[in-house]
Amino acid sequence: MRNIVILTGAGISAESGLRTFRDSGGLWEDHDVTKVATPEAFERDPDLVHRFYSDRRNYAAKVEPNAAHIALARLQNEHRGRVTLVTQNVDNLHERGGSSEVIHMHGELFRALCAGCGHRWDAPVEMRTTDPCPSCSLPRTRPDVVWFGEMPYHMDEIHERLEEADLFAAIGTSGTVYPAAFFVVDAARSGARTIEMNLEAGENASAFDEVVNGPATEIVPDWVECLLKKARGD
Ligand code: OAD
């Protein structure tokens, strides 16, 4: 198992206290996606969109990484082959849990993006459209997150890693949002073994070779321990 590719979703941060999207009590239960997470919503009511992301940024800054984030960082540090960590999450709990290389395919809550020139910078806690871009001075600041209808980031790099994968794991994701939900099929096509780790079976569970259900803080550290043990030959 030289090359491991891991995809994480909101479920890995749930036990840190961040809300998922589609579970009962999830963010999309009391926020309309079309009003806060599309380019059209931002054109229509940028203040509302900024408020939604500023609230999430404020909240995400106060929570801590959990045992699952920390276990994946340990795997990245101790595995002899390559461990590619792709996340759909916009929080920074993987980095704060010790991961140095994280591919944020849906962007980052703590980064700002100029809709005029494409410059990126560290986000202030409260962000406003009228904040001038540090590079071009245009007042067109938006969160550096991928909205519905936009292209996820780093897709070429992710596909390259999936083509070389020996093992693919999806953790804490409902398997409902594409293209991420299709990565299991891409990985299997490349000959990788595939495993889903989630509280309950996701929409695409039948596409995986193995499914483990339970809370991420329990099943992920166990899985990492088992992989590292196998590699050591104990
Ligand atoms: P979802 O909210 O769709 O799914 C979260 C998954 O995590 C569910 O399948 C839960 O069963 C599982 N889960 C909840 N608590 C868990 C725990 N403690 N341990 C393990 N699993 C747990 O979130 P995502 O799949 O990440 O996109 O959503 C994908 C994308 O849809 C997000 O990146 C976001 C959203 O709309 C954009 O905003 C573009």
Coordinates of C-alpha atoms and ligand atoms in Angstrom, one line a residue:
M1 CA 0.0 0.0 0.0
R2 CA 2.4 2.7 -1.1
N3 CA 0.1 5.4 -2.3
I4 CA -2.9 6.3 -0.1
V5 CA -5.5 8.9 -1.1
I6 CA -7.9 10.0 1.6
L7 CA -11.0 12.1 1.0
T8 CA -12.6 13.8 4.1
G9 CA -16.0 15.5 4.5
A10 CA -17.9 17.3 7.2
G11 CA -18.3 14.2 9.3
I12 CA -14.6 14.2 10.4
S13 CA -15.1 17.6 12.0
A14 CA -18.5 16.8 13.6
E15 CA -17.0 15.6 16.9
S16 CA -15.0 18.8 17.1
G17 CA -18.3 20.6 17.2
L18 CA -18.7 21.8 13.6
R19 CA -22.1 21.2 11.9
T20 CA -22.3 18.9 8.9
F21 CA -24.6 19.8 6.0
R22 CA -27.1 17.1 5.5
D23 CA -27.6 15.3 8.8
S24 CA -30.4 16.3 11.1
G25 CA -29.3 19.6 12.5
G26 CA -27.0 20.2 9.5
L27 CA -26.3 23.6 8.0
W28 CA -28.5 23.1 5.0
E29 CA -31.5 22.6 7.3
D30 CA -31.7 26.2 8.3
H31 CA -29.8 27.9 5.4
D32 CA -31.0 27.9 1.8
V33 CA -28.0 26.8 -0.4
T34 CA -29.2 29.0 -3.2
K35 CA -29.1 32.1 -0.9
V36 CA -25.7 31.6 0.6
A37 CA -23.5 29.3 -1.5
T38 CA -23.8 30.2 -5.2
P39 CA -22.2 33.0 -7.3
E40 CA -25.7 34.3 -8.0
A41 CA -26.4 34.6 -4.3
F42 CA -23.2 36.6 -3.9
E43 CA -24.2 38.9 -6.7
R44 CA -27.7 39.4 -5.2
D45 CA -26.9 39.8 -1.5
P46 CA -23.2 39.8 -0.7
D47 CA -23.8 40.9 2.9
L48 CA -25.9 37.9 3.6
V49 CA -23.3 35.6 2.1
H50 CA -20.5 37.3 4.0
R51 CA -22.4 37.0 7.2
F52 CA -23.0 33.2 6.7
Y53 CA -19.2 32.7 6.1
S54 CA -18.1 35.1 8.8
D55 CA -20.3 33.3 11.4
R56 CA -18.8 29.9 10.3
R57 CA -15.2 31.4 10.4
N58 CA -15.8 32.7 13.9
Y59 CA -17.1 29.4 15.1
A60 CA -14.5 27.3 13.4
A61 CA -11.7 29.3 15.0
K62 CA -13.0 28.3 18.4
V63 CA -13.1 24.5 18.0
E64 CA -10.2 22.0 18.2
P65 CA -9.0 19.2 16.0
N66 CA -10.1 15.8 17.2
A67 CA -8.5 12.3 17.3
A68 CA -9.4 11.6 13.7
H69 CA -7.6 14.7 12.3
I70 CA -4.6 13.9 14.5
A71 CA -4.6 10.2 13.4
L72 CA -4.5 11.2 9.7
A73 CA -1.6 13.6 10.4
R74 CA 0.2 10.7 12.1
L75 CA -0.4 8.5 9.0
Q76 CA 1.0 11.3 6.8
N77 CA 4.1 11.5 9.0
E78 CA 4.8 7.8 9.6
H79 CA 3.7 6.0 6.4
R80 CA 6.6 5.2 4.1
G81 CA 4.7 5.8 0.9
R82 CA 2.7 8.9 -0.1
V83 CA -0.5 10.0 1.7
T84 CA -2.6 12.5 -0.2
L85 CA -5.2 14.2 2.0
V86 CA -8.0 15.8 0.0
T87 CA -10.7 17.5 2.0
Q88 CA -14.1 19.0 1.0
N89 CA -14.0 20.9 4.3
V90 CA -13.2 24.6 4.4
D91 CA -12.1 24.5 8.1
N92 CA -8.4 24.2 9.0
L93 CA -8.7 21.4 11.5
H94 CA -6.5 19.0 9.4
E95 CA -3.7 21.6 9.5
R96 CA -4.2 22.3 13.2
G97 CA -4.2 18.5 13.8
G98 CA -0.7 18.4 12.3
S99 CA -1.2 17.7 8.6
S100 CA 1.2 19.7 6.5
E101 CA -0.1 18.9 3.1
V102 CA -3.9 19.3 2.6
I103 CA -5.7 19.7 -0.7
H104 CA -8.7 21.9 -0.1
M105 CA -10.9 21.1 -3.1
H106 CA -13.8 23.3 -1.8
G107 CA -11.5 26.2 -0.8
E108 CA -10.7 27.6 2.7
L109 CA -12.8 29.6 5.1
F110 CA -9.7 31.4 6.4
R111 CA -8.7 32.7 3.0
A112 CA -10.0 35.6 1.0
L113 CA -10.2 35.9 -2.8
C114 CA -10.4 39.0 -5.0
A115 CA -13.2 38.4 -7.5
G116 CA -11.5 41.0 -9.7
C117 CA -7.9 39.9 -10.0
G118 CA -7.9 36.4 -8.3
H119 CA -5.4 37.4 -5.6
R120 CA -5.7 35.4 -2.4
W121 CA -4.8 36.4 1.2
D122 CA -5.5 35.4 4.8
A123 CA -9.1 36.3 5.7
P124 CA -10.0 38.7 8.4
V125 CA -12.6 37.2 10.8
E126 CA -15.3 39.6 9.5
M127 CA -15.0 40.0 5.8
R128 CA -16.9 42.6 3.6
T129 CA -17.1 42.9 -0.1
T130 CA -15.9 46.5 0.2
D131 CA -12.6 45.4 1.8
P132 CA -10.0 46.5 -0.8
C133 CA -7.9 43.7 -2.4
P134 CA -4.3 44.1 -1.1
S135 CA -3.0 43.6 -4.7
C136 CA -5.3 45.5 -7.1
S137 CA -7.3 47.6 -4.5
L138 CA -10.7 46.6 -6.1
P139 CA -13.5 46.3 -3.5
R140 CA -14.6 42.8 -4.6
T141 CA -13.5 40.6 -1.7
R142 CA -15.2 37.2 -1.4
P143 CA -14.5 34.1 0.7
D144 CA -12.1 31.7 -1.0
V145 CA -14.6 28.9 -1.0
V146 CA -16.1 27.0 -4.0
W147 CA -19.8 27.6 -4.4
F148 CA -22.3 25.4 -6.1
G149 CA -21.9 25.9 -9.9
E150 CA -18.2 26.6 -9.6
M151 CA -15.3 24.3 -10.4
P152 CA -13.7 22.6 -7.4
Y153 CA -10.0 23.4 -7.0
H154 CA -6.9 21.2 -7.7
M155 CA -8.8 18.6 -9.8
D156 CA -5.9 17.8 -12.1
E157 CA -3.6 17.1 -9.2
I158 CA -6.3 15.0 -7.4
H159 CA -6.9 12.9 -10.6
E160 CA -3.2 12.3 -10.9
R161 CA -3.0 11.1 -7.3
L162 CA -6.1 8.9 -7.8
E163 CA -4.5 7.3 -10.9
E164 CA -1.6 6.2 -8.7
A165 CA -3.6 5.2 -5.7
D166 CA -3.2 1.7 -4.1
L167 CA -5.7 2.5 -1.3
F168 CA -8.5 5.1 -1.3
A169 CA -10.4 6.0 1.9
A170 CA -13.5 8.3 2.2
I171 CA -14.1 9.6 5.7
G172 CA -17.2 11.4 7.0
T173 CA -18.8 12.3 3.7
S174 CA -22.3 11.5 2.5
G175 CA -21.2 10.8 -1.0
T176 CA -23.8 13.1 -2.5
V177 CA -21.7 15.9 -4.0
Y178 CA -19.9 15.5 -7.2
P179 CA -17.1 15.2 -8.4
A180 CA -15.9 14.1 -4.9
A181 CA -18.5 11.3 -4.7
F182 CA -17.1 9.8 -7.9
F183 CA -13.5 9.6 -6.6
V184 CA -14.1 6.0 -5.3
V185 CA -14.9 4.9 -8.9
D186 CA -11.8 6.7 -10.3
A187 CA -9.6 5.0 -7.6
A188 CA -11.1 1.6 -8.1
R189 CA -10.6 1.9 -11.9
S190 CA -6.9 2.5 -11.1
G191 CA -6.8 -0.7 -9.2
A192 CA -7.0 0.8 -5.6
R193 CA -8.7 -1.0 -2.7
T194 CA -11.4 1.3 -1.4
I195 CA -12.8 1.8 2.1
E196 CA -15.6 4.1 3.4
M197 CA -15.5 5.2 7.1
N198 CA -18.7 7.0 8.1
L199 CA -21.2 7.2 10.9
E200 CA -23.7 5.5 8.6
A201 CA -23.4 4.2 5.1
G202 CA -23.2 7.1 2.5
E203 CA -25.1 7.3 -0.7
N204 CA -22.3 5.7 -2.7
A205 CA -21.4 3.0 -0.1
S206 CA -22.0 0.2 -2.6
A207 CA -19.1 1.4 -4.7
F208 CA -16.6 0.6 -1.9
D209 CA -14.8 -2.7 -1.2
E210 CA -15.2 -2.2 2.5
V211 CA -17.5 -0.1 4.7
V212 CA -16.8 0.7 8.4
N213 CA -19.5 2.5 10.3
G214 CA -18.9 4.5 13.5
P215 CA -17.8 7.8 14.9
A216 CA -14.6 9.1 13.1
T217 CA -12.8 9.7 16.4
E218 CA -13.0 5.9 17.1
I219 CA -12.7 4.2 13.7
V220 CA -10.1 6.5 12.1
P221 CA -7.4 6.1 14.8
D222 CA -8.0 2.3 14.8
W223 CA -7.6 2.2 11.0
V224 CA -4.4 4.2 11.1
E225 CA -2.9 2.1 13.9
C226 CA -3.8 -1.1 11.9
L227 CA -2.2 0.2 8.6
L228 CA 1.0 1.3 10.4
K229 CA 1.2 -2.0 12.3
K230 CA 0.8 -4.0 9.0
A231 CA 3.5 -1.9 7.4
R232 CA 5.9 -2.6 10.3
G233 CA 5.0 -6.3 10.0
D234 CA 4.0 -6.8 13.7
Ligands
OAD1 P1 -22.6 16.0 4.5 O1 -23.2 16.8 5.6 O2 -23.3 15.8 3.3 O3 -22.3 14.5 5.1 C1 -21.6 14.3 6.3 C2 -21.5 12.8 6.6 O4 -20.7 12.6 7.8 C3 -22.8 12.1 6.7 O5 -22.8 10.9 5.9 C4 -22.8 11.6 8.2 O6 -23.4 10.3 8.4 C5 -21.3 11.6 8.5 N1 -21.0 11.8 9.9 C6 -21.6 12.7 10.8 N2 -21.0 12.6 12.0 C7 -20.0 11.8 11.9 C8 -19.0 11.3 12.8 N3 -18.9 11.7 14.1 N4 -18.1 10.4 12.3 C9 -18.1 10.0 11.0 N5 -19.0 10.4 10.2 C10 -20.0 11.3 10.6 O7 -21.1 16.6 4.3 P2 -20.1 16.4 3.1 O8 -20.3 15.0 2.5 O9 -18.8 16.8 3.5 O10 -20.0 21.8 -0.3 O11 -20.7 17.4 2.1 C11 -20.1 17.6 0.8 C12 -20.2 19.1 0.4 O12 -21.6 19.4 0.4 C13 -19.6 20.1 1.3 O13 -18.2 20.3 1.1 C14 -20.3 21.3 1.0 C15 -21.7 20.7 1.0 O14 -22.8 21.4 0.4 C16 -20.0 23.1 -0.7 O15 -20.4 24.0 0.1 C17 -19.6 23.4 -2.1

